[in-house]
């Protein structure tokens, strides 16, 4: 390992930031984020049996690195995402393979409602994108079985229960659309009812399968809450304390539009709406629908961070351009 790089590491700050690992050609081969830059980057320069084979290969190619300091861990996460999308480093797998992202469409334009998986979003009733590409096929199958859809498929028709009461198209479309836009729990409730009935009838194998389906779609729709929150609320103000200061993030449809850091004393002089108006761009951002494959990573990062960091305060705002 280059001794000059080890010396550079010793002088790195203990602050949040992003580091870019480069090969002998100056190509960015890996982008990472850190709560404390010196501690994280120095871990690559120590012998560690926990290093994966991928990390070891990356270290062998390492000829230089660059660091970018930021105010908060959230800033580091968002900047890391941006730089991975910009450079597409060979050792970054996440946020670097957009071909795995897919959309799910609820087509209500035909006599028979259909659930379709799309690579490119359609203009109506199309949701996502979701990075769980392989899981979308399973979701589609579970929902088709539950609502008696795609009956022209012989296997699908054979698998469906002959005793299932047929629901009208309006009920099916309402429940499916609200599950994806309002986190309506009807699909989960219907599966739970079927599971209990199967258990009472001592059809334990069937009850187990229904339980697995219920667990699957519950996890999926819980993950979808981040996109629902981003699409339903236009303007939000995220407040994060940083020692004696407070950092504010103005958010529009789940994306950070601008940010500002104030002392706690100065911050008390303004209401959330007043602070937000001081951070407004000149023109209102375009309404996003549906989200792009690049945008969804930022949305997921933002709302996951808020969920796991209780010190964050998220304030819903009125339309600031009215």
Coordinates of C-alpha atoms in Angstrom, one line a residue:
X1 CA 0.0 0.0 0.0
X2 CA 1.3 3.5 -0.9
X3 CA 2.8 5.1 2.3
X4 CA 1.9 8.5 0.9
X5 CA -1.8 7.6 1.0
X6 CA -1.5 6.3 4.5
X7 CA 0.0 9.7 5.5
X8 CA -2.9 11.5 3.8
X9 CA -5.4 9.4 5.8
X10 CA -3.9 10.5 9.1
X11 CA -4.7 14.1 8.3
X12 CA -8.4 13.5 7.4
X13 CA -11.1 15.2 9.5
X14 CA -13.4 13.3 11.9
X15 CA -16.4 14.8 10.2
X16 CA -19.1 13.4 7.8
X17 CA -18.2 13.2 4.2
X18 CA -17.8 11.2 1.0
X19 CA -14.6 9.5 -0.3
X20 CA -13.8 8.7 -3.9
X21 CA -11.3 5.8 -4.5
X22 CA -9.3 6.1 -7.8
X23 CA -7.1 3.8 -9.8
X24 CA -3.8 4.6 -11.5
X25 CA -5.6 6.2 -14.4
X26 CA -7.5 8.6 -12.1
X27 CA -10.8 6.7 -12.7
X28 CA -13.2 6.7 -9.8
X29 CA -13.6 3.0 -8.9
X30 CA -15.6 3.3 -5.7
X31 CA -17.6 6.0 -3.8
X32 CA -18.4 5.6 -0.1
X33 CA -19.8 7.7 2.7
X34 CA -18.7 8.1 6.3
X35 CA -19.9 9.6 9.6
X36 CA -16.2 10.2 10.4
X37 CA -14.0 10.3 7.3
X38 CA -10.7 9.5 9.0
X39 CA -11.9 6.4 10.7
X40 CA -13.7 5.0 7.6
X41 CA -11.0 5.6 5.1
X42 CA -8.3 4.4 7.4
X43 CA -10.1 1.0 7.6
X44 CA -9.0 0.3 4.0
X45 CA -5.3 0.8 5.0
X46 CA -5.3 -1.8 7.8
X47 CA -5.2 -5.6 7.5
X48 CA -8.7 -6.8 8.1
X49 CA -9.9 -10.4 7.8
X50 CA -13.4 -9.1 7.5
X51 CA -12.7 -7.4 4.1
X52 CA -14.7 -9.1 1.3
X53 CA -12.9 -10.3 -1.8
X54 CA -14.4 -7.3 -3.7
X55 CA -13.0 -4.9 -1.2
X56 CA -9.5 -6.6 -1.4
X57 CA -9.6 -6.3 -5.2
X58 CA -10.5 -2.6 -5.0
X59 CA -7.7 -1.9 -2.5
X60 CA -5.2 -3.5 -4.8
X61 CA -6.2 -1.1 -7.6
X62 CA -6.2 1.9 -5.3
X63 CA -3.7 4.6 -6.3
X64 CA -5.4 7.8 -4.9
X65 CA -8.4 9.0 -3.1
X66 CA -10.4 12.2 -2.7
X67 CA -12.7 13.3 0.2
X68 CA -15.5 15.8 0.3
X69 CA -16.6 17.1 3.7
X70 CA -20.3 17.8 4.4
X71 CA -22.3 19.0 7.4
X72 CA -24.3 15.9 8.2
X73 CA -24.5 12.1 7.7
X74 CA -27.6 12.8 5.5
X75 CA -25.6 15.1 3.3
X76 CA -23.0 12.4 2.9
X77 CA -25.7 9.8 2.0
X78 CA -27.2 12.1 -0.7
X79 CA -23.9 13.1 -2.1
X80 CA -22.7 9.5 -2.3
X81 CA -25.9 8.7 -4.3
X82 CA -25.3 11.6 -6.7
X83 CA -21.6 10.7 -7.3
X84 CA -22.4 7.0 -7.8
X85 CA -24.9 7.9 -10.4
X86 CA -22.5 10.3 -12.0
X87 CA -19.4 8.1 -12.1
X88 CA -21.0 4.6 -12.1
X89 CA -17.9 3.1 -10.3
X90 CA -17.2 -0.6 -11.0
X91 CA -17.2 -1.5 -7.3
X92 CA -20.5 0.2 -6.4
X93 CA -23.4 -2.2 -7.1
X94 CA -26.3 -0.3 -5.4
X95 CA -27.6 2.8 -7.2
X96 CA -25.6 1.7 -10.2
X97 CA -27.8 -0.7 -12.0
X98 CA -30.9 1.0 -13.3
X99 CA -31.9 -1.9 -15.5
X100 CA -33.1 -3.7 -12.4
X101 CA -35.7 -1.0 -11.6
X102 CA -39.3 -1.6 -12.8
X103 CA -42.7 0.0 -12.5
X104 CA -46.0 -1.6 -11.7
X105 CA -49.1 -0.5 -13.7
X106 CA -52.7 -1.1 -12.8
X107 CA -54.5 -1.0 -16.1
X108 CA -58.2 -0.1 -15.7
X109 CA -58.8 1.0 -19.3
X110 CA -59.8 -2.4 -20.5
X111 CA -62.9 -4.5 -19.5
X112 CA -60.6 -6.8 -17.5
X113 CA -58.3 -5.1 -15.0
X114 CA -54.7 -6.1 -15.4
X115 CA -51.5 -5.8 -13.4
X116 CA -48.4 -5.2 -15.6
X117 CA -44.7 -4.8 -14.9
X118 CA -43.2 -2.1 -17.0
X119 CA -39.6 -1.1 -17.8
X120 CA -40.8 2.4 -19.0
X121 CA -43.6 4.0 -17.0
X122 CA -47.0 4.6 -18.6
X123 CA -48.9 7.9 -18.0
X124 CA -51.7 6.5 -15.9
X125 CA -51.8 4.4 -12.7
X126 CA -48.2 3.5 -12.9
X127 CA -46.1 3.3 -9.7
X128 CA -42.5 3.0 -8.7
X129 CA -39.9 2.5 -9.8
X130 CA -39.1 -0.4 -7.5
X131 CA -35.6 -1.9 -7.2
X132 CA -37.1 -5.2 -6.2
X133 CA -37.4 -6.4 -9.8
X134 CA -37.7 -10.1 -9.2
X135 CA -40.2 -9.5 -6.3
X136 CA -42.5 -7.6 -8.6
X137 CA -43.4 -10.8 -10.4
X138 CA -44.3 -12.4 -7.1
X139 CA -46.4 -9.4 -6.1
X140 CA -48.2 -9.5 -9.4
X141 CA -49.0 -13.2 -8.9
X142 CA -50.2 -12.8 -5.3
X143 CA -52.5 -9.9 -6.2
X144 CA -53.9 -11.7 -9.3
X145 CA -54.7 -14.8 -7.3
X146 CA -56.3 -12.7 -4.6
X147 CA -58.5 -10.7 -6.9
X148 CA -59.2 -13.3 -9.5
X149 CA -57.4 -11.5 -12.3
X150 CA -55.7 -12.9 -15.5
X151 CA -58.1 -15.8 -15.7
X152 CA -57.2 -16.4 -19.3
X153 CA -53.9 -17.9 -18.0
X154 CA -54.7 -21.6 -17.5
X155 CA -52.2 -22.0 -14.7
X156 CA -53.5 -18.9 -13.0
X157 CA -57.1 -20.0 -13.4
X158 CA -56.3 -23.4 -12.0
X159 CA -54.5 -22.0 -9.0
X160 CA -57.4 -19.6 -8.1
X161 CA -60.0 -20.7 -5.7
X162 CA -63.2 -21.7 -7.4
X163 CA -65.1 -20.7 -4.2
X164 CA -63.7 -17.2 -4.3
X165 CA -66.5 -14.6 -4.5
X166 CA -66.1 -12.5 -7.5
X167 CA -65.5 -8.8 -6.8
X168 CA -66.7 -6.1 -9.1
X169 CA -64.2 -4.2 -11.2
X170 CA -64.7 -0.9 -9.3
X171 CA -63.9 -2.5 -5.9
X172 CA -60.8 -4.3 -7.3
X173 CA -59.4 -1.1 -9.0
X174 CA -60.1 1.0 -5.9
X175 CA -58.4 -1.4 -3.5
X176 CA -55.3 -1.9 -5.7
X177 CA -54.9 1.8 -6.5
X178 CA -55.4 2.9 -2.9
X179 CA -52.9 0.2 -1.7
X180 CA -50.3 1.9 -3.9
X181 CA -51.2 5.5 -3.2
X182 CA -52.7 5.6 0.3
X183 CA -51.3 2.5 1.9
X184 CA -54.8 1.1 2.1
X185 CA -54.5 -2.3 3.9
X186 CA -57.4 -4.1 2.0
X187 CA -55.1 -6.7 0.1
X188 CA -53.5 -7.6 3.4
X189 CA -56.8 -7.8 5.2
X190 CA -58.3 -10.1 2.5
X191 CA -55.3 -12.4 2.6
X192 CA -55.5 -12.5 6.4
X193 CA -59.2 -13.5 6.3
X194 CA -58.4 -16.3 3.8
X195 CA -55.6 -17.5 6.0
X196 CA -57.8 -17.7 9.1
X197 CA -60.5 -19.5 7.2
X198 CA -58.1 -22.0 5.9
X199 CA -56.7 -22.6 9.3
X200 CA -60.2 -23.1 10.8
X201 CA -60.9 -25.6 8.0
X202 CA -57.6 -27.4 9.0
X203 CA -56.1 -26.7 5.6
X204 CA -52.8 -25.9 7.2
X205 CA -50.6 -26.1 4.1
X206 CA -52.9 -23.6 2.4
X207 CA -52.9 -21.4 5.5
X208 CA -49.1 -21.4 5.6
X209 CA -48.9 -20.3 1.9
X210 CA -51.4 -17.5 2.5
X211 CA -49.4 -16.4 5.5
X212 CA -46.2 -16.3 3.4
X213 CA -48.1 -14.2 0.8
X214 CA -49.4 -11.9 3.5
X215 CA -45.9 -11.3 4.9
X216 CA -44.6 -10.7 1.5
X217 CA -47.1 -8.0 0.4
X218 CA -47.0 -6.4 3.9
X219 CA -43.2 -5.9 3.5
X220 CA -43.6 -4.6 0.0
X221 CA -46.3 -2.0 0.9
X222 CA -44.4 -0.9 3.9
X223 CA -41.4 -0.2 1.7
X224 CA -43.7 1.6 -0.7
X225 CA -44.7 4.1 2.0
X226 CA -41.6 6.2 1.1
X227 CA -42.8 6.8 -2.4
X228 CA -46.3 7.5 -1.1
X229 CA -45.0 10.1 1.3
X230 CA -42.9 11.7 -1.5
X231 CA -45.7 11.9 -4.0
X232 CA -48.5 13.0 -1.8
X233 CA -46.8 15.8 0.0
X234 CA -45.4 18.6 -2.1
X235 CA -43.5 20.7 0.4
X236 CA -41.8 19.7 3.6
X237 CA -39.1 21.2 5.9
X238 CA -36.7 18.8 7.5
X239 CA -35.0 20.0 10.6
X240 CA -31.8 18.3 11.9
X241 CA -29.8 19.6 15.0
X242 CA -26.0 19.8 14.5
X243 CA -24.5 20.6 17.9
X244 CA -25.1 24.4 18.5
X245 CA -26.7 24.8 15.1
X246 CA -29.7 23.6 13.1
X247 CA -29.7 22.5 9.5
X248 CA -32.9 22.9 7.4
X249 CA -33.7 21.1 4.2
X250 CA -36.5 22.3 1.9
X251 CA -38.1 19.2 0.3
X252 CA -40.4 19.1 -2.7
X253 CA -41.9 15.7 -3.6
X254 CA -39.2 13.8 -1.7
X255 CA -36.2 15.6 -3.2
X256 CA -34.0 18.2 -1.5
X257 CA -34.5 21.6 -3.2
X258 CA -32.2 23.6 -1.0
X259 CA -30.7 23.7 2.5
X260 CA -29.6 26.2 5.1
X261 CA -27.8 26.2 8.4
X262 CA -28.6 28.6 11.3
X263 CA -27.7 29.0 14.9
X264 CA -30.4 27.8 17.3
X265 CA -30.9 31.3 18.5
X266 CA -31.5 32.7 15.0
X267 CA -33.7 29.8 14.1
X268 CA -36.2 30.6 16.9
X269 CA -37.0 33.9 15.2
X270 CA -38.8 32.2 12.3
X271 CA -41.8 29.9 11.7
X272 CA -41.2 26.8 9.5
X273 CA -43.1 28.5 6.6
X274 CA -41.0 31.7 7.0
X275 CA -37.8 29.7 6.9
X276 CA -39.0 27.7 3.9
X277 CA -39.8 30.9 1.9
X278 CA -36.2 32.2 2.5
X279 CA -35.0 29.0 0.9
X280 CA -37.3 28.9 -2.1
X281 CA -36.0 28.7 -5.7
X282 CA -37.1 31.4 -8.1
X283 CA -39.4 29.0 -10.0
X284 CA -41.5 26.2 -8.6
X285 CA -40.0 22.8 -9.5
X286 CA -41.9 20.7 -12.0
X287 CA -44.3 18.2 -10.5
X288 CA -42.8 14.7 -10.8
X289 CA -45.0 11.8 -12.0
X290 CA -44.0 9.1 -12.1
X291 CA -40.6 9.2 -10.4
X292 CA -37.5 8.4 -12.5
X293 CA -35.1 5.5 -11.7
X294 CA -32.5 8.1 -10.7
X295 CA -34.8 10.0 -8.3
X296 CA -36.1 7.0 -6.4
X297 CA -32.8 6.3 -4.7
X298 CA -32.7 9.8 -3.3
X299 CA -36.3 9.5 -2.0
X300 CA -35.5 6.1 -0.4
X301 CA -32.4 7.5 1.3
X302 CA -34.1 10.6 2.6
X303 CA -37.2 8.9 4.2
X304 CA -35.2 6.0 5.5
X305 CA -32.8 8.4 7.2
X306 CA -35.8 10.3 8.8
X307 CA -37.4 7.1 9.9
X308 CA -34.3 5.8 11.7
X309 CA -33.1 9.1 13.2
X310 CA -35.6 10.3 15.8
X311 CA -33.8 13.7 16.2
X312 CA -35.1 14.6 12.8
X313 CA -38.3 16.8 12.6
X314 CA -40.3 16.8 9.4
X315 CA -42.8 19.6 9.0
X316 CA -45.5 19.6 6.4
X317 CA -45.9 22.9 4.6
X318 CA -48.6 24.6 2.5
X319 CA -47.9 25.4 -1.1
X320 CA -45.2 28.0 -0.8
X321 CA -45.8 29.5 -4.3
X322 CA -49.4 30.4 -3.6

